[in-house]
PDB file of C-alpha atoms in Angstrom:
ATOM      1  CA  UNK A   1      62.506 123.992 137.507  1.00  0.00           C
ATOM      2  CA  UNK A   2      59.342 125.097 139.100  1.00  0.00           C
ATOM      3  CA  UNK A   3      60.867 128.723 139.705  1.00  0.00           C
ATOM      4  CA  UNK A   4      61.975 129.100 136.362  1.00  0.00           C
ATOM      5  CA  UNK A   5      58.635 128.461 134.807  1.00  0.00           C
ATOM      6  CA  UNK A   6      57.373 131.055 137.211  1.00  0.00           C
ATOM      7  CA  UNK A   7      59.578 133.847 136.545  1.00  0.00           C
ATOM      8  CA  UNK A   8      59.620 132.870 132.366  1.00  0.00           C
ATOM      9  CA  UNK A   9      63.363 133.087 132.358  1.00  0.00           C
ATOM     10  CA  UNK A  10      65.212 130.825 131.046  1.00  0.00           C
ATOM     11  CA  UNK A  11      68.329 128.151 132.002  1.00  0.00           C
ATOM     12  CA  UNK A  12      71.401 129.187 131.790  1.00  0.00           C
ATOM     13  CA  UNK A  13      73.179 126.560 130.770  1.00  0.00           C
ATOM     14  CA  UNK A  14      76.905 127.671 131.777  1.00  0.00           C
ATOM     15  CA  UNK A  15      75.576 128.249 135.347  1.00  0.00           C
ATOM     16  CA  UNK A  16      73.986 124.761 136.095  1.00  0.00           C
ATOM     17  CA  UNK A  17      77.590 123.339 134.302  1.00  0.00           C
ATOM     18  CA  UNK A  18      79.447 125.542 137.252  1.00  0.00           C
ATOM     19  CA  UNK A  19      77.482 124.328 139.881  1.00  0.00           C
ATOM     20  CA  UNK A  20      77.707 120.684 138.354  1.00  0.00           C
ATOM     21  CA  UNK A  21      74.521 119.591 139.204  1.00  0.00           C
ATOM     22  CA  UNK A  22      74.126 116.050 140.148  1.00  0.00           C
ATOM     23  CA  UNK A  23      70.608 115.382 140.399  1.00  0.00           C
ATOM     24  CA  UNK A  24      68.180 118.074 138.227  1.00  0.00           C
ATOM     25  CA  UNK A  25      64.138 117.459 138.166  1.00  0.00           C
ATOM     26  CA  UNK A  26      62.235 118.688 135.320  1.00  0.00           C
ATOM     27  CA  UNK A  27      58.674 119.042 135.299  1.00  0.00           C
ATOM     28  CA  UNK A  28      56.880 118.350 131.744  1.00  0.00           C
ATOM     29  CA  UNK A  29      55.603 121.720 131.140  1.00  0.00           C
ATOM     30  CA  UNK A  30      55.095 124.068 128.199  1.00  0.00           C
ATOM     31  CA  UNK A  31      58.027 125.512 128.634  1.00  0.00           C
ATOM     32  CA  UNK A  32      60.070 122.059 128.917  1.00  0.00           C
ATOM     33  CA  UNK A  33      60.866 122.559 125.133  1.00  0.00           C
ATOM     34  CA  UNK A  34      62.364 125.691 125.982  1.00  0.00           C
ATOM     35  CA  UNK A  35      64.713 124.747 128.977  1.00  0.00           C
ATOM     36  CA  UNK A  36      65.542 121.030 126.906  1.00  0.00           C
ATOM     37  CA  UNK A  37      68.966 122.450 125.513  1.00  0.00           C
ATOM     38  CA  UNK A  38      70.113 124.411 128.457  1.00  0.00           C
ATOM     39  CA  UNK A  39      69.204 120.851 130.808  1.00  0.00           C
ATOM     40  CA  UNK A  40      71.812 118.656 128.358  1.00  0.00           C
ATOM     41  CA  UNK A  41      74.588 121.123 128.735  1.00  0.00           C
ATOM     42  CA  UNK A  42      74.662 119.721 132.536  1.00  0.00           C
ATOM     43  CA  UNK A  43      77.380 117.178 131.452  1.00  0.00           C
ATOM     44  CA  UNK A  44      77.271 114.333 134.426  1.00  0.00           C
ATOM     45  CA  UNK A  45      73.934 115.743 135.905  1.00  0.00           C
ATOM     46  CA  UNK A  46      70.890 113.017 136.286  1.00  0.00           C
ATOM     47  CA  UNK A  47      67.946 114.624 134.674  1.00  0.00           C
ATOM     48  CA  UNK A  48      64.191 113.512 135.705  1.00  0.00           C
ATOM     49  CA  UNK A  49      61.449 114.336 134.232  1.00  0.00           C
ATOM     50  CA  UNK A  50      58.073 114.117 136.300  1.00  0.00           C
ATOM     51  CA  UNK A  51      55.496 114.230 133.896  1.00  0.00           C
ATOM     52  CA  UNK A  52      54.619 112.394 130.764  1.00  0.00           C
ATOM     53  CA  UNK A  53      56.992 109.912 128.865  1.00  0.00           C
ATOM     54  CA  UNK A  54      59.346 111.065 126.318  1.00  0.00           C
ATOM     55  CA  UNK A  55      62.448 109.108 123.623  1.00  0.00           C
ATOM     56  CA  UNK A  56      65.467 111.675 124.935  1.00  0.00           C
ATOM     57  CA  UNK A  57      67.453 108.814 126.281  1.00  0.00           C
ATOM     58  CA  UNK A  58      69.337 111.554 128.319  1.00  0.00           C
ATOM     59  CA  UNK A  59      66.571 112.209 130.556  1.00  0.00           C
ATOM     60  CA  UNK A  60      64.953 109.551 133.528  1.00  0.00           C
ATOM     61  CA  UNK A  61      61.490 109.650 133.129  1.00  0.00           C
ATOM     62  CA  UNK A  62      60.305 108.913 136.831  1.00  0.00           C
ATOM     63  CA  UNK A  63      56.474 107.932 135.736  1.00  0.00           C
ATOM     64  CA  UNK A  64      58.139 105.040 133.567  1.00  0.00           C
ATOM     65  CA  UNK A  65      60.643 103.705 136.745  1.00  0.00           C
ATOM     66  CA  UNK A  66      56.909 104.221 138.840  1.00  0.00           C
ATOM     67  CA  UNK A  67      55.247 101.989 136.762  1.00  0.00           C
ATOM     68  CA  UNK A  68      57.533  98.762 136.951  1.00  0.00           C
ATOM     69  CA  UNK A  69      57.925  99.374 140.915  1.00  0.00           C
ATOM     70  CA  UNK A  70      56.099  96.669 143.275  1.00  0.00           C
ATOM     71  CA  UNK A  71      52.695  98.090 144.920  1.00  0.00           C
ATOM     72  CA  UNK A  72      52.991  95.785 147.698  1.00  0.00           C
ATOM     73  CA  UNK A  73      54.232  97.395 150.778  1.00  0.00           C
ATOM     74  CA  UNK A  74      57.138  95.743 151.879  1.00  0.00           C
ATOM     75  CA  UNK A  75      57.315  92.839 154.470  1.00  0.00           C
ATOM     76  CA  UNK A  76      58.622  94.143 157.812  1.00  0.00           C
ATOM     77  CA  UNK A  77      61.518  91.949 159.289  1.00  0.00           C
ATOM     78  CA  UNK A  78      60.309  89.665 161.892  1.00  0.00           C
ATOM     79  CA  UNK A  79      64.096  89.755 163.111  1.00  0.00           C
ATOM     80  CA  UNK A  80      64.210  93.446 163.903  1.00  0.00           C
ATOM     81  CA  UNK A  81      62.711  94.186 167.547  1.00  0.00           C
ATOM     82  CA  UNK A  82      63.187  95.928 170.807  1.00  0.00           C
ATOM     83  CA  UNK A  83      65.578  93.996 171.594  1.00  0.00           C
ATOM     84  CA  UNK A  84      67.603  94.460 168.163  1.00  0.00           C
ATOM     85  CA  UNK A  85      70.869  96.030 167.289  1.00  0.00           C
ATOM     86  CA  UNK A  86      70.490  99.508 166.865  1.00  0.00           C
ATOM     87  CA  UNK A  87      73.945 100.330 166.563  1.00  0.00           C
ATOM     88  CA  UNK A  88      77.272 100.091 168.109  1.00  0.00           C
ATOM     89  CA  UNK A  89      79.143 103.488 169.820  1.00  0.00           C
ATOM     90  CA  UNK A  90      82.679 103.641 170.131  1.00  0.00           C
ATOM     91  CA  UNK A  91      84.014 104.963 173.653  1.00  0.00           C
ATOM     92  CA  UNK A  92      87.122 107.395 174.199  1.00  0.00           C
ATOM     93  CA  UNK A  93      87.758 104.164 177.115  1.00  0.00           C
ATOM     94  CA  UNK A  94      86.553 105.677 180.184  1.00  0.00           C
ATOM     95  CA  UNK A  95      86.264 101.986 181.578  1.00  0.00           C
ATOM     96  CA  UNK A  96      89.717 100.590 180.228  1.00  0.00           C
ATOM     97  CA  UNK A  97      90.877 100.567 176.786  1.00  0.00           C
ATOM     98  CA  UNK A  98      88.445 101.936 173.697  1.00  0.00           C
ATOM     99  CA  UNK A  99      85.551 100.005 172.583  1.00  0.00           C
ATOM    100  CA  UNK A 100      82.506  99.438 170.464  1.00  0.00           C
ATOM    101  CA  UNK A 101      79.395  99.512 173.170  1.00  0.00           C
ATOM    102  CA  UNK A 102      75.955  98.031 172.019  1.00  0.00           C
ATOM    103  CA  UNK A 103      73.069 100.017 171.938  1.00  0.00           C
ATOM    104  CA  UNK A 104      70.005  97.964 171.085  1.00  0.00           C
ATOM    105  CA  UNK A 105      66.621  99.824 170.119  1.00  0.00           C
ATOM    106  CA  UNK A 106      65.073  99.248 173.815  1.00  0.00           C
ATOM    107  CA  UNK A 107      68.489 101.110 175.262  1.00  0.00           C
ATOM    108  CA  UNK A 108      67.773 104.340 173.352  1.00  0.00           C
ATOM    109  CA  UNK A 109      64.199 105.150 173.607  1.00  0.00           C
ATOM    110  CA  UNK A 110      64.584 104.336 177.298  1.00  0.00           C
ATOM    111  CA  UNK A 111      67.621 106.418 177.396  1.00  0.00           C
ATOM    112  CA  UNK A 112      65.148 109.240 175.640  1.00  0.00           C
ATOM    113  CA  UNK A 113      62.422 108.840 177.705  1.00  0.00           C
ATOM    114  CA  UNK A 114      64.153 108.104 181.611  1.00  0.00           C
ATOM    115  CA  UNK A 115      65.458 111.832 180.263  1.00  0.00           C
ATOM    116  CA  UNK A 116      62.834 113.080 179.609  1.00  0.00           C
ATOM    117  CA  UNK A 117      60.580 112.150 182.553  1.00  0.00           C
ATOM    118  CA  UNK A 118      63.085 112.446 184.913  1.00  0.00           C
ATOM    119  CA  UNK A 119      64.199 116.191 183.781  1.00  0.00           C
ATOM    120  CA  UNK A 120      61.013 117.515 182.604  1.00  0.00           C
ATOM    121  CA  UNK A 121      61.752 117.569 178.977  1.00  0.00           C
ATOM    122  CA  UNK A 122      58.735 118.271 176.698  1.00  0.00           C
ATOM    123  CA  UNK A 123      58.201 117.988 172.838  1.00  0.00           C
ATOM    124  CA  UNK A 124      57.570 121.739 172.982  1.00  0.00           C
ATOM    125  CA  UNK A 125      61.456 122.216 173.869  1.00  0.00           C
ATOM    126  CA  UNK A 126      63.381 123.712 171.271  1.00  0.00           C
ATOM    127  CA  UNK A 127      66.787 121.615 172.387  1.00  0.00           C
ATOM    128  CA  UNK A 128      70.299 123.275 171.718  1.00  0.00           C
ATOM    129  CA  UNK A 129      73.043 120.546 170.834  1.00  0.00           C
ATOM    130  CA  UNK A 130      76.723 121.418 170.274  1.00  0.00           C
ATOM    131  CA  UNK A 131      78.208 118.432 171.543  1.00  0.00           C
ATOM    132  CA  UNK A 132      79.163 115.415 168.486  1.00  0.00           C
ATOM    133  CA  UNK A 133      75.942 113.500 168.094  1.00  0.00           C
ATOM    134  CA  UNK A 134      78.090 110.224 167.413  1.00  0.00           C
ATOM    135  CA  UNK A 135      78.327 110.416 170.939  1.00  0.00           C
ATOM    136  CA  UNK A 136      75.639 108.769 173.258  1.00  0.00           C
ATOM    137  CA  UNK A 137      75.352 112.225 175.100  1.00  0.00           C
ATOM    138  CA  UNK A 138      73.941 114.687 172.223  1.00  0.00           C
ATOM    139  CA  UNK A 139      73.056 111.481 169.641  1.00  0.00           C
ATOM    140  CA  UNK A 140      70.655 110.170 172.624  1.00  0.00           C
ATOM    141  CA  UNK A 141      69.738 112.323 175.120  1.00  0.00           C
ATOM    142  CA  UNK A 142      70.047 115.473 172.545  1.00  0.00           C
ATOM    143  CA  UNK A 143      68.853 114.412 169.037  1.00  0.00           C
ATOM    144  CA  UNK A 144      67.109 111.594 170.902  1.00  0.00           C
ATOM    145  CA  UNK A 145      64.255 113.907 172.441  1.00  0.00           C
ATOM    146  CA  UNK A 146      63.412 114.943 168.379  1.00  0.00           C
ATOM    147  CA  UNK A 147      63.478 111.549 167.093  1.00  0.00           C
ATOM    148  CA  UNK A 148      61.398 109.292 169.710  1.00  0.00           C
ATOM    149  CA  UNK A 149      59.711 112.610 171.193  1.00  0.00           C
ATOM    150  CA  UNK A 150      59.418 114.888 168.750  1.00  0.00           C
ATOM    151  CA  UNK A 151      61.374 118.169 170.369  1.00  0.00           C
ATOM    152  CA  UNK A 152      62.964 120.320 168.065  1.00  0.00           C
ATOM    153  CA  UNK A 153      66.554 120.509 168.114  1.00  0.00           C
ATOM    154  CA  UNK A 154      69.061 122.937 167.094  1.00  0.00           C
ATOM    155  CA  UNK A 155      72.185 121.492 166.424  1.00  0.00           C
ATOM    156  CA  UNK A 156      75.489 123.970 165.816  1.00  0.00           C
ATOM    157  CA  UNK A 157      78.513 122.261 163.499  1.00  0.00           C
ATOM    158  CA  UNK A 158      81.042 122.872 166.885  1.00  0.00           C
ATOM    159  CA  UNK A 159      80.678 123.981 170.332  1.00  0.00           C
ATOM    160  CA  UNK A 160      81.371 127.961 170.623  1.00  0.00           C
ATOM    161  CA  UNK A 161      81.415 129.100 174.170  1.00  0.00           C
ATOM    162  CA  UNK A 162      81.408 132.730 173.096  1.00  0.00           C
ATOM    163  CA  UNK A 163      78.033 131.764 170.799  1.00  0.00           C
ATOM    164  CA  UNK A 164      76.335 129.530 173.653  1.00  0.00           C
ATOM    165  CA  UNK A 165      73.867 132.413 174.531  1.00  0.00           C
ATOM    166  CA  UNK A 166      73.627 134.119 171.441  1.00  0.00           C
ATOM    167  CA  UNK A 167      72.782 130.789 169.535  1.00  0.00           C
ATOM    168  CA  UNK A 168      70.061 130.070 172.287  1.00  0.00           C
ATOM    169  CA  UNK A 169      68.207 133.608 172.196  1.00  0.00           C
ATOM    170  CA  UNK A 170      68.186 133.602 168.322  1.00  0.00           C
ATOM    171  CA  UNK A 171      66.573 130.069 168.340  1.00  0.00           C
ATOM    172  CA  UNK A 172      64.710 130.315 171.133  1.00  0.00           C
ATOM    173  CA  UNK A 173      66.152 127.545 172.696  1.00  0.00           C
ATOM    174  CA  UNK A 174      64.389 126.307 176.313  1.00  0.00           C
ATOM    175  CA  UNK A 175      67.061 123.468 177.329  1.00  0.00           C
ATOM    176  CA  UNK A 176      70.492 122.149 175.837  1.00  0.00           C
ATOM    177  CA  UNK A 177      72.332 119.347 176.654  1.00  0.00           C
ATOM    178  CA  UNK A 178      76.249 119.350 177.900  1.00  0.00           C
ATOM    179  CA  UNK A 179      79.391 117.478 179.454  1.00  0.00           C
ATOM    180  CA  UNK A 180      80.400 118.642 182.469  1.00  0.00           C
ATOM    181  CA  UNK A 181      83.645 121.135 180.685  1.00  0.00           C
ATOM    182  CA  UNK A 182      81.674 123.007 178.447  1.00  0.00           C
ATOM    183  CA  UNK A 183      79.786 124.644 181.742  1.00  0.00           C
ATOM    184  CA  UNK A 184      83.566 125.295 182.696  1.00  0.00           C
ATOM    185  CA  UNK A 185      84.231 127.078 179.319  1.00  0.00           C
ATOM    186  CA  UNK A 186      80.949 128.946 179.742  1.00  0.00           C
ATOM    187  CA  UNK A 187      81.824 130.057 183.132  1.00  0.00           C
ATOM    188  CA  UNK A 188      84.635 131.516 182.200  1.00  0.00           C
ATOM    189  CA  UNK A 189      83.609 133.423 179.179  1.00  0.00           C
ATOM    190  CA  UNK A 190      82.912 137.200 180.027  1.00  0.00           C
ATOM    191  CA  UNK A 191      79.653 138.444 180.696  1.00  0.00           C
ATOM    192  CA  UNK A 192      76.988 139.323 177.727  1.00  0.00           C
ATOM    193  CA  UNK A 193      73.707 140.751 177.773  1.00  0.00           C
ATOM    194  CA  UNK A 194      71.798 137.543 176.255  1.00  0.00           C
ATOM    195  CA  UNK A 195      72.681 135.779 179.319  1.00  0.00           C
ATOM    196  CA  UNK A 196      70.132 138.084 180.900  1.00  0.00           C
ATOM    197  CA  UNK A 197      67.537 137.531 178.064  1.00  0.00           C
ATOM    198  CA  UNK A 198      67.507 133.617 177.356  1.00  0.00           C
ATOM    199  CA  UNK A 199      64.835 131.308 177.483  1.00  0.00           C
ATOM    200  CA  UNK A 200      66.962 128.584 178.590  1.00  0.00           C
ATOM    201  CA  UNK A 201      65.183 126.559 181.608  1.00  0.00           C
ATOM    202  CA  UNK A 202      67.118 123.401 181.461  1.00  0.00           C
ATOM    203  CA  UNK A 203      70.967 122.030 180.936  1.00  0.00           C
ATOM    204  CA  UNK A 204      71.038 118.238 181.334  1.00  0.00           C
ATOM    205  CA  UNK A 205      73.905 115.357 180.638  1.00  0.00           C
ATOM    206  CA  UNK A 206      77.202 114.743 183.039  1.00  0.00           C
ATOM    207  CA  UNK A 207      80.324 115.549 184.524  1.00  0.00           C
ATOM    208  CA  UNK A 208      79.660 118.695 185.883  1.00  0.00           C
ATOM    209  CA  UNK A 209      81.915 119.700 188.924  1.00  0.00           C
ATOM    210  CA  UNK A 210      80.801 120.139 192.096  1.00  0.00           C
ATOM    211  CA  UNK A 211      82.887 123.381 192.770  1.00  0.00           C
ATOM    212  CA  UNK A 212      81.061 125.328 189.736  1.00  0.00           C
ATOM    213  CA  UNK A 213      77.892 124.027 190.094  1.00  0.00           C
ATOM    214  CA  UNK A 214      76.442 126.567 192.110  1.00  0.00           C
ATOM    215  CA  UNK A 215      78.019 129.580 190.142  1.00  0.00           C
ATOM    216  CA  UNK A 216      76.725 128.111 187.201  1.00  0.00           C
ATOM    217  CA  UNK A 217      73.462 128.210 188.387  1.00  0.00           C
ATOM    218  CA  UNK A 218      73.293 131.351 189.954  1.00  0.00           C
ATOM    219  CA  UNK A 219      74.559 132.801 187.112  1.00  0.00           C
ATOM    220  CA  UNK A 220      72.471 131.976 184.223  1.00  0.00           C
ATOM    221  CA  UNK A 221      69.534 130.853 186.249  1.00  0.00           C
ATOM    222  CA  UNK A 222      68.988 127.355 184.556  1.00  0.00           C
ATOM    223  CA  UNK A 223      68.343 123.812 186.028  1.00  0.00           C
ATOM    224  CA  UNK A 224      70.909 121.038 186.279  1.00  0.00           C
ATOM    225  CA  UNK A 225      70.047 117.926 185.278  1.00  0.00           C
ATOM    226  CA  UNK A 226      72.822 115.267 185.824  1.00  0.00           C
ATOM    227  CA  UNK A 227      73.138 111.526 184.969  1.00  0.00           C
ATOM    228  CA  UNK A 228      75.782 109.775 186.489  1.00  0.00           C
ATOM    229  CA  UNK A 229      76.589 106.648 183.813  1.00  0.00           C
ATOM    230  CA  UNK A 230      78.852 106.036 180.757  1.00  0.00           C
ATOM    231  CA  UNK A 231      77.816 104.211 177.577  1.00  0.00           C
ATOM    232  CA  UNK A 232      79.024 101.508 178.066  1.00  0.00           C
ATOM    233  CA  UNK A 233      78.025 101.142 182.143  1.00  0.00           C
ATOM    234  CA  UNK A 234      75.251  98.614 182.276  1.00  0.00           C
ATOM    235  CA  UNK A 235      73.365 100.974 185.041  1.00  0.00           C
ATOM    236  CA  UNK A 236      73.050 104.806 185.721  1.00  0.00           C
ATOM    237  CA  UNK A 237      71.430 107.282 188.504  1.00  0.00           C
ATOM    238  CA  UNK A 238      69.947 110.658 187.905  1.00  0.00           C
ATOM    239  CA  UNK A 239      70.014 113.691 190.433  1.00  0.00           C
ATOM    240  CA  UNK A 240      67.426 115.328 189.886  1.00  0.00           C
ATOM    241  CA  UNK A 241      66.690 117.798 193.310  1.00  0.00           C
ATOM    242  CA  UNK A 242      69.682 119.631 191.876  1.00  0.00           C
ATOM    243  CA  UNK A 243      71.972 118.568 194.899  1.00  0.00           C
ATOM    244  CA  UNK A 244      75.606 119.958 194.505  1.00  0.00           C
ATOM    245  CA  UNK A 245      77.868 117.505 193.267  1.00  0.00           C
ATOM    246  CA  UNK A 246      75.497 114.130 194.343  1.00  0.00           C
ATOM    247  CA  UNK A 247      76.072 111.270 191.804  1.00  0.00           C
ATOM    248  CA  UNK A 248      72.024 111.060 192.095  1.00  0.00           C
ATOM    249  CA  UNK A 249      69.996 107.999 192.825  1.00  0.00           C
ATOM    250  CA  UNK A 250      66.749 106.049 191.295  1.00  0.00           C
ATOM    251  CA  UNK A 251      63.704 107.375 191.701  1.00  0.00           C
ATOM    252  CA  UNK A 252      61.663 104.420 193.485  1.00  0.00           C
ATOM    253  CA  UNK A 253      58.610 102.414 191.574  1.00  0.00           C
ATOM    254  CA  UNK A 254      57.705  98.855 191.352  1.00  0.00           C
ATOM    255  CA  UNK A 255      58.503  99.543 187.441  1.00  0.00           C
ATOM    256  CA  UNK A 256      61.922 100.502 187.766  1.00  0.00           C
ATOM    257  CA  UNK A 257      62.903  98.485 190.207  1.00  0.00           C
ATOM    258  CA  UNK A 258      61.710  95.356 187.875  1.00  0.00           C
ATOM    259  CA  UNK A 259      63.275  96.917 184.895  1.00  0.00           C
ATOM    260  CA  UNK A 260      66.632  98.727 186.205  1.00  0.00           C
ATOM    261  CA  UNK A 261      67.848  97.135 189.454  1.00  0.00           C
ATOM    262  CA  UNK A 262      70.911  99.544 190.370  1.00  0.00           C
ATOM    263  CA  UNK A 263      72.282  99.008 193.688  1.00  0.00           C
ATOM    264  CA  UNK A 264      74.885 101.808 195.911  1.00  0.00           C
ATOM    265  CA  UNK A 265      77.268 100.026 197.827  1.00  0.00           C
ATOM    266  CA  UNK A 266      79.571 101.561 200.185  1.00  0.00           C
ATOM    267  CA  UNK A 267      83.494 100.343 199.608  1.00  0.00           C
ATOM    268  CA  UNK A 268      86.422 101.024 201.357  1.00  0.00           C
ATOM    269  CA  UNK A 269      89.192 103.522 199.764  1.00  0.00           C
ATOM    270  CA  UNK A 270      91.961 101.681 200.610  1.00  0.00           C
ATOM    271  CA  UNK A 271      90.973  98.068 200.275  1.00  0.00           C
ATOM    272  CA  UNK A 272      88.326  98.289 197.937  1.00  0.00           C
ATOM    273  CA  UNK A 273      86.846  96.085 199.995  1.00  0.00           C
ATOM    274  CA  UNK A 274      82.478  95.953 200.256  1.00  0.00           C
ATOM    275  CA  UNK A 275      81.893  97.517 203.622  1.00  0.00           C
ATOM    276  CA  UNK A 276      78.673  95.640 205.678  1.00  0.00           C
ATOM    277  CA  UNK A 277      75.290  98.258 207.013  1.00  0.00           C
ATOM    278  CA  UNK A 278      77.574 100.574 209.167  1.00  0.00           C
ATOM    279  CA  UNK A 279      77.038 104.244 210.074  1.00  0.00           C
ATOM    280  CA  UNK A 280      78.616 106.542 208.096  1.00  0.00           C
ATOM    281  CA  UNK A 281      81.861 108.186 208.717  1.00  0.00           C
ATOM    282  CA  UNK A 282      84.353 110.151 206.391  1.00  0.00           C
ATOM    283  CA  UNK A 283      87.042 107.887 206.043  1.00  0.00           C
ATOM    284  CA  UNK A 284      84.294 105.673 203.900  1.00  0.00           C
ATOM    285  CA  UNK A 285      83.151 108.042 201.614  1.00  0.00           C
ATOM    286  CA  UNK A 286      83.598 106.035 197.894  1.00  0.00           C
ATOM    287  CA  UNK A 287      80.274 104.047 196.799  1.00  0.00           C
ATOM    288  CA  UNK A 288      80.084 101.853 194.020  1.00  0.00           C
ATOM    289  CA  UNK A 289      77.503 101.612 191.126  1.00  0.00           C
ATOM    290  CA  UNK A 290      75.927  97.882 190.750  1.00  0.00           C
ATOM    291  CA  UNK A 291      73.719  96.165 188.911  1.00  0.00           C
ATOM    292  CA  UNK A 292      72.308  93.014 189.674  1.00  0.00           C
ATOM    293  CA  UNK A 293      72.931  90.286 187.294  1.00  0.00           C
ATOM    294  CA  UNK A 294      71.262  86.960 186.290  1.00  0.00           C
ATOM    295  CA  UNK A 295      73.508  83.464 186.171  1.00  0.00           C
ATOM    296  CA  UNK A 296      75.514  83.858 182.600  1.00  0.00           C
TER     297      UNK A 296
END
């Protein structure tokens, strides 16, 4: 309504009926009376006024619903924590059959922020997500960095492996999460000159393959960041030296030893038995992710 006072032109009532409005704001102006006719032609549209009172009972005059709301901020709920629900995220079943995982609020920010210190990810980063953010991969660790860090992120509708690079020079994008088959897709797309011309410093998620790693790389010239986890996994390890095809460890602190105590055992292939401190030798080459849990 504000633009039409501006420019002194007037509603056109047949317009705002094509569009079918559903919510229309009206500021009480001097030119309200003029507009007030072309406004009620928007059959099914809420109208608000923000201004002074008025008797049109079509109209929902905002100061009126201000006046009757409570000025006491409202009570916080003592039963929502760290340690609360956040929400549940269904898996494709990468451990068995599909299921709802829990992720509580202390799950996600340290999801976000084990990311972000252990990749280098800053709040200046404009972040490029193409993955589905119902997934923990681009709803965490992408959209995650903008909501408990305060990166920007650009998120496209659906991955495009022929609009990767062009998306990321246009927006000026410095680091993008991915799953290990986009990078496959990528790879195999033909060569274009913004791969030359990106800002791009940093890919980060899982699942890339050890025997494009390196191409990947070399060709684009970006760092690989990989965690090695699944939602529903009560544990994960990060590479983060950018070691071909390593399943990555835990960087070592009093702090996350307290908080995340992931163990790599050593198993055998064939038994699946726990192998005891031996040397190492090829025909024992499967470890095992563990974390150590208190008496249920």
């Amino acid at each position: 309504m504000y633009g039409t006072y501006v420019c002194k032109k007037g509603l056109i009532g047949k317009n705002m009926v094509k569009y079918q409005a559903s919510l229309l704001l009206a500021w009480w102006s001097p030119l309200y009376e003029t507009i007030t006719d072309k406004l009620l032609d928007c059959e099914g549209a809420d109208l608000y006024v923000i201004g002074k009172s008025g008797d049109n009972s079509r109209f929902i005059y905002l100061t009126e619903k201000l006046n009757v709301q409570r000025t006491v901020e409202p009570r916080r709920l003592d039963v929502v924590n760290f340690k609360s629900i956040l929400c549940y995220i269904y898996t494709s079943g990468t451990t068995g059959l599909p299921k709802a995982a829990v992720m509580k609020h202390f799950r996600y920010y340290s999801m976000v922020v084990g990311a972000a210190k252990s990749f280098g990810i800053y709040p200046s980063d404009r972040i490029y997500v193409s993955m589905p953010i119902y997934h923990t991969a681009a709803g965490i660790l992408g959209v995650g960095q903008a909501l408990c860090r305060g990166s920007c992120c650009v998120i496209r509708k659906r991955f495009s492996a022929s609009n990767f690079w062009k998306d990321c020079v246009e927006y000026q994008c410095t680091a993008s999460q991915y799953i290990g088959e986009i990078c496959r897709y990528l790879l195999a797309q033909p060569v274009v000159p913004e791969e030359a011309t990106h800002k791009m410093r940093l890919l980060y998620g899982n699942g890339l393959r050890a025997e494009i790693w390196q191409p990947f790389v070399d060709r684009f010239r970006v760092k690989i960041g990989e965690v090695y986890g699944s939602t529903e996994g009560t544990s994960n390890l990060v590479n983060i030296d950018g070691h071909v095809g390593a399943c990555g460890f835990l960087p070592i602190s009093p702090l996350t030893k307290k908080m995340h105590p992931v163990r790599l055992i050593r198993v055998d292939d064939k038994t699946g038995e726990v192998v005891k401190v031996v040397p190492w030798c090829p025909q024992l080459e499967r470890t095992i992710l563990c974390y150590n849990l208190k008496a249920i």
